[in-house]
Coordinates of C-alpha atoms and ligand atoms in Angstrom, one line a residue:
M1 CA -88.7 45.2 48.0
N2 CA -90.8 42.1 48.2
A3 CA -92.7 41.9 51.5
T4 CA -93.4 38.1 51.5
P5 CA -90.5 35.8 52.4
N6 CA -88.6 34.3 49.5
A7 CA -89.9 30.7 48.9
N8 CA -87.1 30.0 46.5
L9 CA -85.7 26.6 47.5
Y10 CA -82.1 28.0 47.1
A11 CA -82.9 30.6 49.7
L12 CA -83.8 27.8 52.1
F13 CA -80.5 26.0 51.5
Q14 CA -78.6 29.3 51.8
S15 CA -80.3 29.9 55.2
R16 CA -78.9 26.5 56.4
F17 CA -75.4 26.8 55.0
P18 CA -72.8 26.1 57.7
E19 CA -71.2 29.0 59.5
D20 CA -67.8 28.0 58.1
M21 CA -68.3 28.6 54.4
T22 CA -64.8 27.3 53.8
A23 CA -65.8 23.8 55.0
C24 CA -66.2 21.1 52.4
C25 CA -69.6 20.7 50.7
I26 CA -68.6 18.3 47.9
E27 CA -65.6 16.0 47.8
T28 CA -65.1 14.2 44.5
H29 CA -64.0 10.6 44.0
D30 CA -60.7 12.0 42.6
G31 CA -59.9 14.1 45.6
L32 CA -61.2 17.6 44.7
Y33 CA -62.9 19.7 47.4
Y34 CA -65.7 22.2 46.7
S35 CA -66.3 24.5 49.7
W36 CA -69.7 26.0 50.5
N37 CA -68.3 29.3 49.2
D38 CA -67.3 27.5 46.0
I39 CA -70.9 26.2 45.5
D40 CA -72.4 29.6 46.3
R41 CA -70.1 31.5 44.0
A42 CA -70.2 29.1 41.1
S43 CA -74.0 28.9 41.2
A44 CA -74.1 32.7 41.3
K45 CA -71.9 32.8 38.1
M46 CA -74.2 30.4 36.3
A47 CA -77.3 32.1 37.6
N48 CA -75.9 35.4 36.3
L49 CA -75.3 33.8 32.9
L50 CA -78.9 32.4 32.8
A51 CA -80.3 35.8 33.9
A52 CA -78.3 37.6 31.1
L53 CA -80.0 35.4 28.4
D54 CA -83.2 37.4 28.9
L55 CA -85.4 34.3 29.2
P56 CA -89.2 34.2 29.8
M57 CA -90.2 33.9 33.5
D58 CA -91.1 30.2 33.3
A59 CA -88.1 29.2 31.1
R60 CA -87.2 25.5 31.3
I61 CA -83.5 24.6 31.5
A62 CA -83.2 21.1 30.1
V63 CA -80.1 19.2 31.2
Q64 CA -78.6 15.9 30.0
V65 CA -75.1 15.7 31.4
E66 CA -72.9 13.3 33.2
K67 CA -72.8 13.6 37.0
S68 CA -70.4 16.1 38.4
P69 CA -70.4 18.8 41.1
E70 CA -70.9 21.3 38.2
A71 CA -74.1 19.5 37.2
L72 CA -75.4 20.0 40.8
I73 CA -74.3 23.6 40.7
L74 CA -76.3 24.1 37.5
Y75 CA -79.4 22.8 39.2
L76 CA -78.8 25.2 42.1
A77 CA -78.2 28.1 39.6
T78 CA -81.4 27.4 37.8
L79 CA -83.3 27.6 41.2
R80 CA -81.5 30.8 42.1
A81 CA -82.3 32.4 38.7
G82 CA -86.0 31.4 39.2
Y83 CA -86.2 29.1 36.2
V84 CA -87.4 25.5 35.9
Y85 CA -84.9 22.6 36.0
L86 CA -85.6 19.7 33.7
P87 CA -83.1 16.8 34.2
L88 CA -82.8 14.1 31.6
N89 CA -81.3 10.6 32.0
T90 CA -78.0 10.4 30.1
A91 CA -79.1 7.0 28.6
Y92 CA -81.8 8.7 26.5
R93 CA -81.3 8.5 22.7
A94 CA -82.3 10.9 19.9
A95 CA -86.0 9.8 19.7
E96 CA -86.5 10.2 23.5
M97 CA -84.7 13.5 23.6
A98 CA -86.6 14.9 20.7
Y99 CA -89.9 14.1 22.5
F100 CA -88.8 15.8 25.7
I101 CA -87.4 18.9 24.0
E102 CA -90.5 19.3 21.7
N103 CA -92.8 18.7 24.6
A104 CA -91.1 21.0 27.2
E105 CA -89.9 23.7 24.8
P106 CA -86.9 24.5 26.9
S107 CA -85.2 27.9 26.4
V108 CA -81.9 26.4 27.3
V109 CA -80.5 23.0 26.7
V110 CA -77.2 21.8 28.4
C111 CA -75.7 18.6 27.1
S112 CA -72.4 16.7 27.3
P113 CA -69.7 18.0 24.9
Q114 CA -69.6 14.7 23.0
N115 CA -73.4 14.9 22.3
F116 CA -73.5 18.5 21.2
G117 CA -73.9 17.6 17.5
W118 CA -77.1 15.6 17.7
V119 CA -78.6 17.3 20.8
S120 CA -78.2 20.8 19.4
Q121 CA -79.7 19.7 16.1
I122 CA -82.8 18.5 18.0
A123 CA -82.9 21.6 20.3
F124 CA -82.4 24.2 17.5
S125 CA -85.0 22.6 15.3
S126 CA -87.5 22.7 18.2
G127 CA -86.9 26.4 18.7
T128 CA -84.5 26.3 21.7
R129 CA -82.2 29.4 21.4
H130 CA -79.4 28.4 23.7
V131 CA -77.4 25.2 23.8
F132 CA -74.4 24.9 26.1
T133 CA -72.1 22.0 26.9
L134 CA -71.0 20.7 30.3
G135 CA -68.5 17.9 30.7
D136 CA -67.8 15.8 33.8
D137 CA -64.2 17.1 33.8
R138 CA -64.9 20.8 34.3
T139 CA -65.1 21.6 30.6
G140 CA -67.7 23.0 28.3
T141 CA -69.1 26.2 27.0
L142 CA -71.4 26.6 30.1
L143 CA -68.4 27.0 32.3
T144 CA -66.4 29.2 29.9
R145 CA -69.3 31.6 29.6
A146 CA -70.1 31.5 33.4
A147 CA -66.5 32.2 34.2
L148 CA -67.0 35.8 32.9
Q149 CA -69.9 36.5 35.2
S150 CA -70.0 38.0 38.7
N151 CA -69.8 35.5 41.6
S152 CA -72.6 37.2 43.5
F153 CA -76.3 36.9 42.7
D154 CA -79.5 37.8 44.6
T155 CA -81.6 34.7 44.5
V156 CA -84.8 35.5 42.6
H157 CA -87.9 35.9 44.6
R158 CA -90.3 33.0 44.3
V159 CA -93.7 32.1 45.8
P160 CA -94.3 28.6 47.2
E161 CA -96.4 27.4 44.2
D162 CA -93.9 28.6 41.5
L163 CA -92.4 25.8 39.5
A164 CA -88.9 24.6 40.4
A165 CA -88.5 21.5 38.3
I166 CA -90.2 19.2 35.8
L167 CA -89.5 15.5 35.9
Y168 CA -90.6 13.4 33.1
T169 CA -92.1 10.1 34.1
S170 CA -93.3 7.6 31.6
G171 CA -97.0 7.2 30.9
T172 CA -99.0 4.0 30.5
T173 CA -99.8 5.1 27.0
G174 CA -96.1 5.1 26.2
R175 CA -95.7 8.9 26.2
S176 CA -93.9 10.5 29.1
K177 CA -95.6 13.2 31.2
G178 CA -93.8 16.0 32.8
A179 CA -94.5 16.1 36.6
M180 CA -94.4 19.8 37.7
L181 CA -92.8 20.2 41.1
T182 CA -93.0 23.5 42.9
H183 CA -90.5 25.2 45.3
D184 CA -92.8 24.3 48.1
N185 CA -93.2 20.6 47.1
L186 CA -89.4 20.3 47.3
A187 CA -88.8 22.4 50.3
S188 CA -91.6 20.9 52.5
N189 CA -90.4 17.3 51.6
A190 CA -86.7 18.2 52.3
L191 CA -87.6 19.7 55.7
V192 CA -89.7 16.8 56.8
L193 CA -87.0 14.2 55.8
Q194 CA -84.3 16.2 57.5
E195 CA -86.1 15.7 60.8
Y196 CA -87.6 12.3 60.1
W197 CA -84.2 10.8 59.3
H198 CA -82.4 12.7 62.0
W199 CA -79.9 14.4 59.8
Q200 CA -77.3 15.7 62.3
A201 CA -74.0 17.5 62.8
G202 CA -71.1 15.5 61.4
D203 CA -73.1 13.6 58.8
V204 CA -71.3 12.8 55.6
L205 CA -73.4 11.6 52.7
L206 CA -71.9 9.1 50.3
H207 CA -73.7 10.1 47.1
A208 CA -73.6 7.4 44.4
L209 CA -77.0 7.9 42.7
P210 CA -77.5 9.6 39.4
L211 CA -78.5 13.3 39.4
F212 CA -81.3 13.2 37.0
H213 CA -84.1 11.6 39.1
V214 CA -85.9 12.4 42.3
H215 CA -83.8 10.0 44.4
G216 CA -80.3 11.3 43.7
L217 CA -81.2 15.0 42.8
F218 CA -83.7 15.7 45.5
V219 CA -83.8 13.1 48.3
A220 CA -80.0 12.7 48.6
S221 CA -78.7 16.1 47.7
H222 CA -81.4 18.1 49.4
G223 CA -80.7 16.2 52.6
A224 CA -77.1 17.2 52.7
L225 CA -77.6 20.7 51.4
L226 CA -80.2 21.4 54.0
N227 CA -78.1 20.0 56.8
G228 CA -74.9 21.7 55.8
S229 CA -73.4 18.3 55.4
K230 CA -70.5 17.2 53.2
M231 CA -71.2 14.9 50.2
I232 CA -68.7 12.5 48.8
F233 CA -69.7 12.4 45.2
L234 CA -69.2 9.3 43.1
P235 CA -69.8 9.7 39.3
R236 CA -71.9 6.5 39.4
F237 CA -72.6 3.5 41.6
D238 CA -69.4 1.4 41.6
T239 CA -69.2 -1.3 44.3
A240 CA -65.4 -1.0 44.8
E241 CA -65.6 2.8 45.1
V242 CA -68.5 2.6 47.6
L243 CA -66.5 0.1 49.7
R244 CA -63.5 2.5 49.5
C245 CA -65.5 5.6 50.6
L246 CA -67.9 4.1 53.2
P247 CA -65.6 4.2 56.2
R248 CA -65.7 8.0 55.9
A249 CA -69.4 8.3 55.5
T250 CA -72.4 8.3 57.8
V251 CA -75.4 8.2 55.4
F252 CA -75.9 6.2 52.2
M253 CA -78.9 6.1 49.9
G254 CA -79.5 3.6 47.1
V255 CA -81.9 1.6 45.0
P256 CA -82.2 -2.1 46.0
T257 CA -79.7 -3.2 43.3
Y258 CA -76.9 -1.2 45.2
Y259 CA -77.6 -3.3 48.3
V260 CA -77.7 -6.6 46.4
R261 CA -74.3 -5.7 44.9
L262 CA -72.8 -4.6 48.2
I263 CA -73.8 -7.8 50.1
A264 CA -72.2 -9.8 47.3
E265 CA -68.9 -8.4 48.3
P266 CA -66.9 -10.5 50.8
G267 CA -65.3 -7.3 52.3
F268 CA -68.6 -5.7 53.1
D269 CA -68.9 -6.1 56.8
R270 CA -69.5 -4.4 60.2
E271 CA -66.0 -3.0 60.4
L272 CA -66.4 -1.2 57.0
C273 CA -69.7 0.3 58.1
A274 CA -68.5 1.2 61.6
R275 CA -69.0 5.0 61.2
M276 CA -72.3 4.6 59.2
R277 CA -75.5 5.9 60.8
L278 CA -78.1 5.2 58.2
F279 CA -78.7 3.2 55.0
I280 CA -81.8 4.2 53.0
S281 CA -83.4 2.2 50.2
G282 CA -86.1 3.2 47.8
S283 CA -87.3 3.5 44.1
A284 CA -88.1 -0.2 43.9
P285 CA -89.1 -3.0 46.3
L286 CA -86.3 -4.2 48.6
L287 CA -86.5 -8.0 48.9
T288 CA -86.8 -9.2 52.5
D289 CA -83.8 -11.5 51.9
T290 CA -81.6 -8.5 51.0
F291 CA -83.0 -6.7 54.1
K292 CA -82.1 -9.6 56.4
T293 CA -78.7 -10.5 54.9
F294 CA -77.7 -6.8 55.1
A295 CA -78.6 -6.6 58.8
E296 CA -76.7 -9.8 59.5
R297 CA -73.6 -8.7 57.7
T298 CA -73.4 -5.1 58.9
G299 CA -75.5 -4.8 62.0
H300 CA -77.5 -2.0 60.2
T301 CA -81.2 -2.2 59.5
I302 CA -81.9 -0.6 56.1
L303 CA -84.6 2.1 56.3
E304 CA -86.9 1.6 53.3
R305 CA -89.1 4.5 52.1
Y306 CA -91.5 5.0 49.2
G307 CA -91.6 7.9 46.7
M308 CA -92.7 9.0 43.2
S309 CA -91.7 11.7 40.8
E310 CA -95.1 13.2 41.3
T311 CA -95.1 13.2 45.0
T312 CA -91.4 13.0 46.1
M313 CA -91.3 11.0 49.4
L314 CA -94.6 10.0 51.0
V315 CA -94.0 7.1 53.3
S316 CA -91.0 6.0 55.2
N317 CA -89.9 3.5 57.9
P318 CA -89.1 5.4 61.1
Y319 CA -85.6 6.3 62.2
D320 CA -86.2 5.5 65.9
G321 CA -89.1 3.1 65.7
E322 CA -89.1 -0.4 64.2
R323 CA -88.0 -0.6 60.6
I324 CA -90.0 -3.5 59.1
G325 CA -88.7 -5.3 56.1
G326 CA -91.2 -5.8 53.3
T327 CA -93.0 -2.6 54.3
V328 CA -92.3 1.0 53.3
G329 CA -93.3 2.3 56.7
L330 CA -95.6 5.1 57.9
P331 CA -97.0 8.2 56.1
L332 CA -94.6 11.1 56.6
P333 CA -95.7 13.9 58.9
G334 CA -98.1 16.2 57.1
V335 CA -98.7 13.7 54.3
S336 CA -102.1 11.9 54.1
V337 CA -102.0 8.4 52.6
R338 CA -105.0 6.1 52.2
V339 CA -105.7 2.8 50.6
V340 CA -109.1 2.5 48.9
K341 CA -111.2 0.0 47.1
G342 CA -112.3 0.3 43.4
D343 CA -115.4 2.4 44.4
G344 CA -113.2 4.8 46.5
T345 CA -114.3 3.6 49.9
P346 CA -111.5 3.0 52.4
C347 CA -110.0 -0.4 52.9
A348 CA -109.9 -2.1 56.3
V349 CA -106.6 -3.0 58.0
D350 CA -104.7 -5.6 55.9
E351 CA -107.2 -5.2 53.0
I352 CA -105.5 -4.6 49.6
G353 CA -106.4 -1.5 47.6
D354 CA -105.2 1.5 45.6
I355 CA -102.7 3.9 47.3
Q356 CA -103.7 7.6 47.2
V357 CA -101.9 10.6 48.6
K358 CA -102.5 14.2 49.5
G359 CA -100.1 16.8 51.0
P360 CA -97.7 19.6 50.4
N361 CA -95.4 17.1 48.6
V362 CA -97.9 16.4 45.8
F363 CA -97.1 17.9 42.5
K364 CA -98.9 20.7 40.7
G365 CA -99.9 18.6 37.7
Y366 CA -98.6 17.2 34.4
W367 CA -97.0 19.7 32.1
R368 CA -99.5 20.9 29.5
M369 CA -101.8 17.9 30.3
P370 CA -104.8 19.3 32.3
E371 CA -107.1 16.4 31.4
K372 CA -104.6 13.8 32.3
T373 CA -103.9 15.7 35.6
A374 CA -107.6 15.8 36.4
E375 CA -107.9 12.1 35.7
E376 CA -105.2 11.3 38.2
F377 CA -106.8 13.1 41.1
T378 CA -109.9 12.2 43.1
A379 CA -112.7 14.6 43.7
D380 CA -111.4 15.3 47.2
G381 CA -107.9 16.1 46.0
Y382 CA -106.0 12.8 46.5
F383 CA -103.4 11.7 43.8
K384 CA -103.8 8.2 42.5
T385 CA -100.4 6.7 42.7
G386 CA -101.1 3.6 40.6
D387 CA -99.5 1.5 43.3
V388 CA -101.5 -1.2 45.2
G389 CA -100.9 -1.9 48.9
R390 CA -102.3 -2.4 52.4
F391 CA -101.9 -0.9 55.8
D392 CA -101.3 -3.3 58.7
A393 CA -102.7 -2.7 62.2
R394 CA -99.6 -0.7 63.3
G395 CA -100.1 1.7 60.3
Y396 CA -97.2 0.4 58.2
L397 CA -97.8 0.3 54.5
S398 CA -96.8 -2.6 52.2
I399 CA -96.7 -2.2 48.5
V400 CA -98.0 -5.4 47.0
G401 CA -98.3 -4.5 43.3
R402 CA -99.1 -1.9 40.7
S403 CA -102.3 -1.1 38.8
K404 CA -100.1 0.7 36.3
D405 CA -98.3 -1.5 33.7
L406 CA -94.8 -0.6 34.9
I407 CA -91.5 -2.5 35.2
I408 CA -88.8 -1.2 37.6
S409 CA -85.4 -2.4 36.6
G410 CA -82.5 -1.4 38.8
G411 CA -84.5 1.5 40.1
Y412 CA -85.4 2.8 36.6
N413 CA -88.9 2.8 35.4
V414 CA -89.7 1.1 32.1
Y415 CA -93.2 1.4 30.6
P416 CA -94.0 -1.8 28.5
K417 CA -96.2 0.2 26.1
E418 CA -93.3 2.3 24.9
I419 CA -91.1 -0.8 24.2
E420 CA -93.9 -2.7 22.6
S421 CA -94.5 0.2 20.2
F422 CA -90.8 0.1 19.1
I423 CA -90.9 -3.7 18.6
D424 CA -94.2 -3.6 16.8
E425 CA -92.9 -1.2 14.2
M426 CA -90.2 -3.7 13.1
E427 CA -90.6 -5.4 9.8
G428 CA -91.7 -9.0 10.4
V429 CA -93.4 -8.4 13.8
V430 CA -97.1 -9.0 14.3
E431 CA -97.3 -8.0 17.9
S432 CA -95.5 -8.1 21.2
A433 CA -96.0 -8.0 25.0
V434 CA -93.3 -6.6 27.3
I435 CA -93.2 -8.0 30.9
G436 CA -91.0 -7.8 33.9
L437 CA -89.5 -11.1 35.2
P438 CA -87.6 -11.5 38.5
H439 CA -83.9 -10.7 38.1
P440 CA -81.3 -11.2 40.9
D441 CA -79.5 -7.9 40.2
F442 CA -82.1 -5.5 38.7
G443 CA -85.1 -6.8 40.6
E444 CA -87.1 -7.1 37.4
A445 CA -85.7 -7.8 34.0
V446 CA -87.4 -6.2 30.9
T447 CA -88.5 -9.2 28.8
A448 CA -90.4 -9.2 25.4
V449 CA -92.7 -11.9 24.1
V450 CA -93.0 -11.5 20.3
V451 CA -95.3 -12.9 17.6
T452 CA -93.6 -12.8 14.2
K453 CA -94.9 -13.3 10.7
T454 CA -94.4 -16.9 9.5
D455 CA -92.1 -15.8 6.6
T456 CA -89.7 -13.8 8.8
A457 CA -86.3 -14.9 10.1
L458 CA -86.2 -12.2 12.8
D459 CA -84.3 -13.4 15.8
E460 CA -83.6 -12.3 19.4
A461 CA -80.2 -10.6 18.6
Q462 CA -81.7 -8.6 15.7
I463 CA -84.6 -7.2 17.9
I464 CA -82.2 -6.3 20.7
D465 CA -79.8 -4.6 18.3
Y466 CA -82.6 -2.6 16.7
L467 CA -83.8 -1.4 20.2
K468 CA -80.3 -0.6 21.4
S469 CA -80.0 1.9 18.5
R470 CA -83.3 3.6 19.4
I471 CA -84.0 3.6 23.1
A472 CA -82.1 4.0 26.4
N473 CA -80.1 0.9 27.1
F474 CA -81.8 0.1 30.5
K475 CA -85.1 -0.2 28.6
V476 CA -83.8 -2.8 26.1
P477 CA -85.2 -6.3 26.9
K478 CA -82.7 -8.7 28.4
R479 CA -84.4 -11.6 26.7
I480 CA -86.9 -11.9 23.7
F481 CA -89.1 -15.0 23.6
F482 CA -91.1 -16.0 20.5
V483 CA -94.7 -17.4 20.6
H484 CA -97.4 -18.2 18.0
D485 CA -100.1 -16.1 19.8
L486 CA -100.4 -13.9 22.8
P487 CA -102.8 -15.2 25.5
R488 CA -105.9 -13.0 25.7
N489 CA -108.9 -12.8 28.0
T490 CA -112.4 -12.6 26.8
M491 CA -112.2 -8.8 26.5
G492 CA -109.2 -9.3 24.1
K493 CA -106.7 -8.0 26.6
V494 CA -103.2 -9.6 26.7
Q495 CA -102.9 -11.7 29.9
K496 CA -99.4 -10.6 31.0
N497 CA -99.7 -12.6 34.2
V498 CA -99.9 -15.8 32.1
L499 CA -96.8 -14.8 30.2
R500 CA -94.9 -13.9 33.4
D501 CA -95.8 -17.3 34.7
Q502 CA -94.9 -19.1 31.5
F503 CA -91.4 -17.5 31.2
K504 CA -90.4 -17.0 34.9
D505 CA -88.1 -19.9 35.0
H506 CA -86.4 -19.4 31.6
P507 CA -82.7 -18.4 31.9
Ligands
LIG1 C1 -77.7 -0.4 33.5 N1 -78.1 -1.4 32.8 C2 -79.4 -1.7 33.2 C3 -79.7 -0.8 34.2 N2 -78.6 0.0 34.4 N3 -80.2 -2.7 32.8 C4 -81.4 -2.7 33.4 N4 -81.8 -1.9 34.4 C5 -80.9 -0.9 34.8 N5 -81.3 -0.1 35.8 C6 -77.4 -2.2 31.7 C7 -77.0 -1.3 30.6 O1 -78.0 -1.3 29.6 C8 -75.8 -2.1 30.1 O2 -76.2 -3.1 29.3 C9 -75.2 -2.7 31.3 O3 -76.3 -2.8 32.3 C10 -74.0 -2.0 31.9 O4 -74.4 -0.6 32.0 P1 -73.8 0.3 33.2 O5 -74.4 1.7 33.0 O6 -72.3 0.1 33.3 O7 -74.5 -0.3 34.4 P2 -74.3 0.0 35.9 O8 -73.4 1.1 36.1 O9 -74.0 -1.3 36.6 O10 -75.8 0.5 36.4 C11 -76.7 -0.2 37.1 C12 -77.2 0.7 38.2 C13 -77.9 1.9 37.6 C14 -76.0 1.1 39.1 C15 -78.2 -0.1 39.1 O11 -78.9 1.5 36.8 C16 -78.4 2.9 38.6 O12 -77.7 3.7 39.2 N6 -79.7 2.9 38.9 C17 -80.4 3.8 39.8 C18 -81.5 4.4 39.2 C19 -82.1 5.6 40.0 O13 -81.5 6.5 40.5 N7 -83.4 5.5 40.3 C20 -84.1 6.4 41.0 C21 -85.3 7.0 40.3 P3 -75.5 -3.5 27.9 O14 -74.1 -3.9 28.3 O15 -76.3 -4.6 27.3 O16 -75.5 -2.2 27.1 S1 -86.3 8.1 41.3 C22 -87.6 7.1 41.8 O17 -87.7 6.0 41.3 C23 -88.6 7.5 42.8 C24 -89.1 8.8 42.8 C25 -88.0 7.1 44.2 O18 -88.8 6.6 45.0 O19 -86.8 7.3 44.4
LIG2 P1 -90.9 7.2 39.4 O1 -91.8 7.1 38.3 O2 -89.5 7.1 39.0 O3 -91.2 8.3 40.2 O4 -91.2 5.9 40.3 C1 -92.2 5.8 41.2 C2 -92.6 4.4 41.5 O5 -91.5 3.7 42.1 C3 -93.7 4.3 42.5 O6 -94.9 4.6 42.0 C4 -93.5 2.9 43.0 O7 -94.2 2.0 42.1 C5 -92.0 2.7 42.9 N1 -91.3 2.7 44.2 C6 -90.7 3.7 44.8 N2 -90.2 3.4 46.0 C7 -90.6 2.1 46.2 C8 -90.4 1.2 47.3 N3 -89.7 1.5 48.4 N4 -91.0 -0.1 47.1 C9 -91.7 -0.4 46.0 N5 -91.9 0.5 45.0 C10 -91.3 1.7 45.1

């Protein structure tokens, strides 16, 4: 018997399951109900399957599957079995997947049945021993094998600092880094948010986010799981489906693009949102126009918060207090956030500087990158977010920019360096610069500015087609512009601000 309490995140969820285990935990868009018993038993079956594979203690379970209740159950099963969950965006193509699998060396890979051929080839050649499939229609070898297992499982004992998940987040050098999150990182953040956002009896979460990033997998799902609340699961964000399901929901979370799309719908009004308690936005800046129009149309004030893969949630507008558009709110309880100048000294009120954070939510480090990890922390243990902002006199934080070269498109992060390296390897290209330009739907649109050799006939469509065959579709530039030279400063650095200005009004 272990004397210390079990810090496994699943044990925390289990302790908060509703008394009535036959109540609905997940309702799918096509009318299926998964009770809390179903979730507990199905995750036990999968956990038993994982446990039977005789994996090393810190085995990574890499998962690239479409959203479904079973995908969430697989996440829970991984926690229960004490392994490390590694979710991957379904848009990733072979080169991206090869990198993640080679870098993380997962013991198990789970992919969509239609991708088994190419994903298993990458996985087996990287030394992964087990590849299962999981479809979004309750098919796949994972479920066939799990069906033979017992539906009870003693959640494996974990200490707070044990790893629960690795989330790859792109790096400024173009190579992704795996952010290692512990059971305590996730549990502490979920507990704080449950209280801060006033999760309550009767809440129903309309879950439209993908399950492979912090927002959909942790912030949204954890909130409902910890509160014993039902989730209405949509396979993806679809405006019509959200309008259909909203009248039965009380909580909704989304990236700004979701809100832009909702307010574009004439039928989106107060009546439709009558039962709603809370709309939360994050992952990218919410324009004040969207914030204001949303309030006029629905009578609801969107609560904007700020997070990162490395830190989960760190700052949030209050539930009871004033929610101020254009700000991300106040540091969460127990989380210390500061804004500092280049020399590390604190900024005054309203002075712009680098945002740094310390607290139980902050990750353990980058997977197998101790030097990179050390670089990203200050001597007194603060994590450098790479975001730039300022605190106002009331303590509200505004994010005004980023010191990292990052584009956020529809809530997905795109690192220019990665796209530039793909464009630069093309025959006929001299060099390129990738920038983000304002976009009405995605917030920022990935845009490339390219210098070609004089004797090449390379055009926009050819570059886009080339990229589409190699990288995730959301990273592919919406437009390609051609120039003779890239503007550079005296140090030889490309002046992306000049390019952003030059092309901002181009259609
Ligand atoms: C799809 N497309 C995009 C994007 N998504 N282009 C740019 N940016 C995007 N985000 C393109 C596809 O390449 C395709 O182009 C066309 O749009 C249609 O694709 P489809 O998949 O049908 O699009 P969609 O269903 O309308 O998707 C848009 C979306 C989705 C609903 C906004 O991108 C989304 O759900 N984003 C949420 C991302 C998220 O969860 N982020 C949280 C990260 P073509 O036709 O040319 O092929 S967690 C995080 O950031 C931190 C920690 C935090 O604070 O939360
Ligand atoms: P990720 O790498 O997916 O974890 O993205 C984290 C980044 O998203 C942060 O460093 C911010 O730049 C950005 N972000 C998250 N929430 C917000 C927000 N509410 N407003 C502006 N930027 C945000």
